[in-house]
Amino acid sequence: MPMPKITGTDVACSVFQAEQFEKTLGRPVIAENCHATKFINGYENWFEKLTGIDGNPLEFQELMKTKNNILSKKVKNGNMFDTNSLRFMYNHLQNRFLNSTKRPTYAYIIIETIYNSKCNYCDMWGTKKGDQPNTEEWKGIIDDIRSVGVISLTFSGGEPFLNRDLFELAGYAKSKGLYTMVVTNMSLFNDDWIEKIAQNFDFFGISIDSTKPEIYQETRGVNWLEHTKQSVHKLMDGLASIKGSTAVCAMVTVSNRNAYEMHDILQMVFDDLNMDCISFNLLDPKGSTTAKDFIPTEDQIRYYRQTILENKKIYPILNSTRYLEQSGNYDYKCNPWKCVHINHEGTLIAPCTFMNEKRFNLRETRLLDVWNQKSTQEIYKHYDACRSCNLGCIAETAWSTYDLDFVIKENFMGMILPMWKRIGERNHSKLKQENGLIRNHFYERKSHSKNESHWK
C-alpha cells in the first residue's frame, strides 16, 4: 500500500482536540477531512495494533475526549501497552504542524561520569564526579522530563551502574510511563540483577566491540570480554525463565580495529549469546584526543556497511537502512529540541552536550519552567539545521522528527517489530532451535560475500 502523504497547512490528527487546530489556523477544521486523519485511516490495521481498538481511529478521538474514560486515563498515565507509540505520534505531529512549544521525545541523563575502564576513543572517564543531585532531586527532574513530553529516557555514563540509585531511579521513571533505557559495560553485573533489570528497564544496552580479547583490551583499556559474555549468558537465560520483556541489545562502536569483524560479531551476539538485537555506531572522531587513531578507513566503512545491510533481513539490527547507506556522511537536520540532555550534576545543557551554548541548574529552576521559556526555545531553534555530529543516533532521531514515512517503515516495521518478535521467541524457548537454521544460513552468506582480505 503506498504511503499517504501529509501536506498542506490544514493538518489535524484524531488524537488532538480539534479546537487546538482551529485556534492555531484561525478557521474551523473538520477532523474527518484533514490530511493527518486520512493518513492514520490509511494505516487502520497498524493503529489497531497500537491501541487495541477496532474500527476507525476517529472513535479513539471520541474516547479520548471523555475525561473519565478508562482508556483516556491509561494513556495519560502511560500505563497502556504501546501508549508510547501514541505519544510519539502526538509529539511528531504537534512539533511539525503546530506553532507551539516543542515537545522533546528523548532524554539523556549522564547519571554517572566515573568509569571503571579507559576507552581510547572517549574522554568521559577523565571527568570528575562533581556535585550530583540526591535521589529525590533526580526524581523531581524525572517528573519534569515526563511533563515536557519525553517518551524515552536513557541513563548513560561513565558506567551508569556505579550509581547506587540507578535501579530505583529507573523504576521511578518507568512508573511515570517513560520507556527506560541504559547502556553499560556489564562489568558490575550480579546474578540478583536479573529481576531488577526486567522490572526497571525496557531496553538494556551492553557495549561489546569485538570478539577478540586483544582488540577489547586495546580499545577499552581492560579485557572484560569473557566476563561480559558469561554475564550476558546468565542475563539472557534469566530473562527467558521469567519471560521478561526487556530488550537486551549489543552496542557496537565501529572503529578501524573491529571493522572487519562484523560477521563474527553478529555470530557471537545472536548465535552464541542469544541477545535480542544489535546496534552499530561509527566511532566519533571528536570523542577524545586519541579517537583519530581509531577512525575507520573508507574501505572499512564500505565493508561494514555492506555486511550489515546484507544481514539486516536476518537479524534484528536497530539501525535503519537509511542510516547504513549513509554511514559516515549523514544527510539530516538535527532539530535538537527532540532531545533533553542532562549532565551528572542535574544541569540541562542547551541545545546539546556537543554545542553547550547555555546551562540551566535544574535543582534551582525546574526543567518545566526552563523549557517553556521563549529564550530557551530560541536556543534550540537556532540549531535546527545543525549537522555537526557524525553519530547515527543523532541522525536517526532527527529523521524521526520530520519524516513519518521513516518512522513507520524504518523504525517500527524495520527495527521495533523484528526486535519484539525475537524477544517473544526467546521467552518461548524457540531461539536455540532456530539459531541452528540461522547459523547455517549465516555461514552460507559469509562464504558468498567478498573475502575480507579484499577490503584490507
C-alpha atoms as one frame of an Amber mdcrd trajectory, in Angstrom:
protein
   0.000   0.000   0.000   1.518   3.374  -0.977   2.368   5.750   1.848  -0.248
   8.574   2.168   1.393  11.989   2.108   0.757  14.650   4.751   0.717  18.013
   3.013  -0.784  21.475   3.342  -1.477  23.630   6.364  -4.905  22.364   7.412
  -3.430  19.354   9.194  -5.069  17.783  12.201  -4.972  14.396  13.861  -7.672
  12.384  15.548  -5.516  12.215  18.679  -5.665  16.004  19.036  -8.543  18.170
  20.196  -9.980  19.953  17.115 -10.137  23.288  18.909  -6.325  23.351  19.182
  -6.055  23.461  15.420  -8.886  25.950  14.983  -7.099  28.340  17.325  -3.783
  27.932  15.525  -5.155  28.213  11.965  -7.771  30.866  12.715 -10.535  28.912
  10.986 -12.616  25.777  11.606 -11.003  22.410  10.974 -13.025  19.322  10.100
 -11.056  16.427  11.553 -12.608  13.860   9.208 -11.298  15.694   6.122  -7.821
  16.648   7.325  -4.703  15.080   5.840  -3.273  13.604   9.054  -6.551  11.861
   9.873  -6.586  10.425   6.350  -3.037   9.247   6.947  -3.987   7.442  10.146
  -7.090   5.995   8.475  -4.752   4.663   5.792  -2.953   2.681   8.466  -6.032
   1.451  10.282  -4.631  -2.010  10.977  -1.404  -0.502  12.296  -3.418   1.870
  14.512  -5.465  -1.025  15.864  -2.259  -2.814  16.829  -1.121   0.242  18.753
  -4.405   0.930  20.533  -6.236  -2.388  20.660  -9.291  -0.537  19.285 -11.189
  -1.941  16.303 -12.644   0.356  13.688 -11.991   3.908  12.580  -9.400   5.753
  14.707 -11.829   8.699  14.921 -13.567   6.551  17.546 -10.369   6.816  19.525
 -10.656  10.612  19.407 -14.130  10.463  20.908 -12.929   8.106  23.637 -10.055
  10.415  24.496 -12.421  13.400  24.799 -14.180  11.615  27.634 -12.149  12.616
  30.682 -13.398   9.771  32.832 -12.875   7.117  30.185 -10.609   4.273  31.370
  -8.596   4.284  28.158  -8.068   8.036  28.437  -6.709   7.603  31.955  -4.382
   4.835  30.822  -2.971   6.953  28.015  -2.436   9.975  30.257  -0.797   7.881
  32.942   1.374   5.978  30.483   0.125   2.568  31.626  -1.375   1.215  28.405
   0.621  -1.187  26.286   2.106   0.759  23.381   0.899   4.082  24.749   4.376
   5.367  23.968   3.678   4.816  20.270   0.649   7.076  20.511   2.562   9.685
  22.477   5.311   9.572  19.877   2.741  10.248  17.135   1.317  13.117  19.186
   4.769  14.700  19.599   5.638  14.203  15.954   2.516  15.875  14.586   2.415
  18.686  17.121   6.070  19.586  16.552   5.626  19.589  12.770   2.312  21.312
  12.375   1.585  23.463  15.418   3.287  26.759  16.202   3.832  25.973  19.858
   6.498  24.978  22.357   8.358  21.942  21.046   7.807  18.634  22.791  11.037
  16.610  23.192  10.686  12.872  22.669  14.032  11.686  24.055  16.002  12.476
  27.211  19.522  11.508  28.216  20.827  11.659  31.761  24.538  11.142  32.294
  23.837   9.568  35.652  27.499   8.901  36.457  30.733  10.179  34.903  33.018
   7.813  36.815  34.269   4.975  34.614  35.946   1.711  35.562  37.584   1.362
  32.139  39.535   3.747  29.928  38.229   3.642  26.373  40.778   5.097  23.990
  38.150   6.729  21.779  36.337   8.517  24.643  37.438  11.032  27.285  34.436
  10.596  29.595  36.440   8.550  32.106  38.529  11.639  32.855  35.519  13.677
  34.052  35.315  14.384  37.780  32.359  13.165  39.804  31.077  16.659  40.614
  28.162  17.792  42.789  25.424  15.338  41.923  21.714  15.559  42.788  20.407
  13.303  45.528  17.770  10.666  44.829  14.769  12.918  45.487  16.227  15.705
  43.347  16.693  13.277  40.479  13.091  12.130  40.863  11.901  15.724  40.635
  13.885  16.147  37.415  12.404  12.911  36.055   8.899  14.217  36.846   9.573
  17.272  34.691  11.162  15.180  31.934   7.848  13.363  31.656   5.860  16.599
  31.860   7.597  18.299  28.903   6.613  15.387  26.652   9.559  12.970  26.770
   8.814   9.347  25.937  12.204   7.616  26.208  14.758   8.206  28.982  18.302
   6.853  28.638  20.678   6.597  31.594  24.276   6.763  30.415  27.751   7.399
  31.740  30.547   6.815  32.561  29.413   3.488  33.882  25.794   4.062  34.976
  25.732   1.198  37.478  28.400   2.885  39.572  25.458   4.990  40.733  23.817
   3.033  43.557  20.422   4.625  42.960  20.148   3.640  39.300  17.646   0.809
  39.710  15.473   2.969  41.963  15.571   5.920  39.564  14.866   3.741  36.527
  11.933   2.125  38.335  10.606   5.557  39.248  10.883   6.739  35.632   9.144
   3.601  34.400   6.316   4.139  36.902   5.790   7.560  35.304   5.264   5.993
  31.899   8.740   6.583  30.488  10.472   3.994  28.305  13.649   3.347  30.285
  16.998   2.602  28.674  20.558   2.116  29.883  23.937   1.388  28.280  26.522
  -0.428  30.405  29.833  -2.245  30.035  28.350  -5.086  32.168  31.420  -5.201
  34.428  29.416  -4.909  37.667  26.706  -7.435  36.804  25.406  -9.657  39.605
  23.039 -12.600  39.354  20.462 -10.811  41.508  20.203  -8.076  38.876  18.069
 -10.149  36.501  14.677  -9.486  38.066  15.623  -5.861  38.749  16.544  -5.379
  35.100  13.249  -6.937  33.986  11.281  -4.726  36.362  13.044  -1.412  35.787
  14.408  -1.304  32.232  12.694  -1.609  28.865  15.987  -1.573  26.971  19.320
  -2.845  28.272  22.299  -1.938  26.086  25.644  -3.693  26.548  28.855  -2.390
  24.994  30.524  -5.179  23.013  33.020  -4.025  20.402  34.936  -7.164  19.488
  35.148 -10.939  19.556  38.901 -10.733  20.215  40.313 -10.159  23.725  43.321
  -8.215  22.410  41.088  -5.765  20.495  38.808  -5.387  23.504  41.854  -4.587
  25.625  43.237  -2.092  23.117  40.011  -0.140  22.703  38.634  -0.258  26.249
  41.814  -0.369  28.313  40.665  -3.553  30.081  39.887  -7.086  28.956  36.417
  -7.957  30.214  35.282  -9.833  27.124  34.893 -13.288  28.674  33.379 -11.851
  31.842  30.891  -9.894  29.729  29.947 -12.959  27.695  29.393 -15.057  30.821
  27.235 -12.300  32.320  25.187 -11.970  29.141  24.529 -15.721  29.107  23.203
 -15.513  32.672  21.087 -12.478  31.868  19.516 -13.971  28.730  18.778 -17.305
  30.417  17.333 -15.476  33.420  15.077 -13.217  31.358  13.846 -16.195  29.343
  12.993 -18.101  32.522  10.836 -15.254  33.858   9.621 -14.221  30.389  10.967
 -10.719  30.858  10.137  -8.169  28.158  13.368  -6.169  28.468  15.218  -5.891
  25.146  18.906  -6.755  25.526  20.992  -5.081  22.841  24.662  -5.288  21.858
  26.030  -1.766  21.341  28.945  -1.808  18.901  31.242   1.127  18.179  32.766
   0.590  14.738  36.454   1.536  14.539  39.443   0.607  12.409  40.186  -2.128
  14.958  36.944  -4.112  14.544  35.506  -3.089  11.151  36.387  -6.444   9.574
  34.850  -8.378  12.488  31.241  -7.630  11.563  30.364 -11.216  10.591  31.972
 -12.609  13.734  30.303 -10.023  15.976  26.874 -10.861  14.523  27.500 -14.556
  15.068  28.644 -14.019  18.650  25.750 -11.722  19.576  22.911 -13.751  18.075
  24.114 -17.341  17.829  26.342 -17.610  20.887  24.898 -15.061  23.317  21.259
 -15.209  22.108  20.852 -11.462  22.534  17.707  -9.729  21.277  19.167  -7.100
  18.961  22.266  -5.158  17.963  23.046  -1.519  17.211  26.069  -0.028  15.452
  27.593   3.433  15.648  30.579   4.672  13.719  33.293   5.944  16.037  33.002
   9.658  16.828  36.318  11.312  15.854  35.585  14.065  18.397  35.242  11.624
  21.284  38.769  12.027  22.612  42.232  13.300  21.801  43.226   9.792  20.654
  39.997   8.980  18.765  41.592   9.941  15.448  43.805   6.856  15.769  40.699
   4.647  15.662  38.808   6.209  12.721  37.832   3.518  10.182  39.013   3.912
   6.593  36.648   4.378   3.648  37.195   0.749   2.613  36.424  -0.422   6.140
  33.234   1.645   6.221  32.127   0.151   2.884  32.784  -3.365   4.166  30.918
  -2.681   7.421  28.001  -1.111   5.542  27.685  -3.975   3.044  27.909  -6.649
   5.742  25.257  -5.127   7.998  22.885  -4.364   5.133  23.167  -7.968   3.929
  22.270  -9.271   7.392  19.521  -6.802   8.251  16.854  -9.119   6.821  18.099
 -11.938   9.050  18.697 -10.272  12.406  17.041  -7.512  14.489  19.543  -4.750
  13.697  18.491  -1.485  15.311  19.878   0.723  12.581  17.777   1.905   9.664
  18.636   1.114   6.078  18.977   4.856   5.510  21.489   5.145   8.334  23.561
   2.260   6.996  23.506   3.525   3.431  24.649   6.977   4.563  27.281   5.717
   7.012  29.934   8.384   7.514  28.031  11.088   5.645  24.581  11.607   7.160
  22.074  13.900   5.470  19.840  15.305   8.199  18.834  18.418  10.088  19.248
  17.987  13.798  16.175  19.629  15.369  17.922  19.442  18.777  14.692  20.105
  20.657  13.949  16.400  20.088  16.303  15.592  22.994  16.805  16.791  26.543
  20.461  16.478  27.590  21.112  16.500  31.348  24.562  16.007  32.830  25.660
  14.283  36.036  25.130  17.449  38.102  21.491  17.800  37.103  22.214  20.537
  34.577  20.298  20.949  31.328  22.779  21.532  28.518  21.201  23.511  25.685
  20.930  22.744  22.875  23.009  19.588  23.411  26.129  18.176  25.024  28.220
  18.972  21.967  27.184  22.613  21.361  26.758  23.511  25.031  25.581  27.089
  24.477  23.814  27.528  27.807  23.401  25.610  31.064  20.462  25.543  33.470
  20.774  24.177  37.006  17.640  22.052  37.364  17.964  21.945  41.135  17.426
  25.701  41.197  14.981  26.094  38.290  12.527  23.419  37.213  13.010  21.887
  33.779   9.336  22.502  33.009   9.792  26.240  33.568  13.094  26.444  31.707
  11.813  24.513  28.712   8.746  26.712  28.251  10.753  29.949  28.202  10.847
  31.640  24.810  14.583  32.291  25.142  15.229  28.561  25.685  13.160  27.583
  22.668  15.107  30.099  20.567  18.418  28.440  21.517  17.136  25.115  20.232
  15.570  26.651  17.129  18.879  28.319  16.219  20.426  24.862  15.743  17.533
  23.276  13.813  19.647  22.671  10.703  22.845  21.658  12.530  24.736  18.681
  11.042  27.958  18.771  13.009  27.629  15.299  14.577  28.711  12.115  12.856
  26.638   9.929  15.166  23.933   7.645  13.844  21.848   8.015  16.997  21.634
  11.775  16.343  20.774  11.341  12.662  18.119   8.675  13.215  16.319  10.563
  15.972  16.484  13.677  13.777  14.820  11.886  10.846  12.060  10.777  13.181
  11.099  14.414  13.840  10.151  15.285  10.267   9.766  12.074   8.257   6.759
   9.972   9.247   7.444   7.570   6.398  10.815   6.854   8.039   9.174   6.393
  11.431   6.713   3.763  10.258   8.701   1.891   7.614  12.186   2.052   9.131
  11.708   2.459  12.890   8.550   0.499  13.507   8.479  -2.088  10.725  12.238
  -2.424  10.210  13.513  -2.359  13.787  10.901  -2.496  16.543   8.787  -5.353
  15.185  11.775  -7.672  14.491  13.065  -6.967  17.999   9.693  -7.764  19.584
   9.495 -10.968  17.534  12.877 -12.163  18.763  12.031 -11.360  22.396   8.894
 -13.462  22.002  10.929 -16.330  20.573  13.452 -16.027  23.410  10.706 -16.233
  26.030   9.135 -19.267  24.375  12.449 -21.145  24.049  12.433 -21.067  20.255
  15.780 -19.346  19.780  18.088 -22.316  20.320  16.167 -24.378  17.788  16.011
 -21.572  15.209  19.604 -20.471  15.714  20.842 -23.691  14.120  18.999 -22.821
  10.908  20.116 -19.196  11.102  23.713 -20.230  11.727  23.774 -22.372   8.576
  22.293 -19.527   6.555  24.722 -17.077   8.168  27.830 -19.028   7.191  26.447
 -19.623   3.726  26.079 -15.854   3.255  29.503 -15.248   4.741  31.156 -17.692
   2.354  29.498 -15.982  -0.607  30.443 -12.454   0.488  33.651 -10.882  -0.710
  36.744 -12.149   1.012  37.670  -9.831   3.891  41.233  -9.595   2.646  39.875
  -7.793  -0.408  38.883  -4.887   1.837  42.064  -4.670   3.891
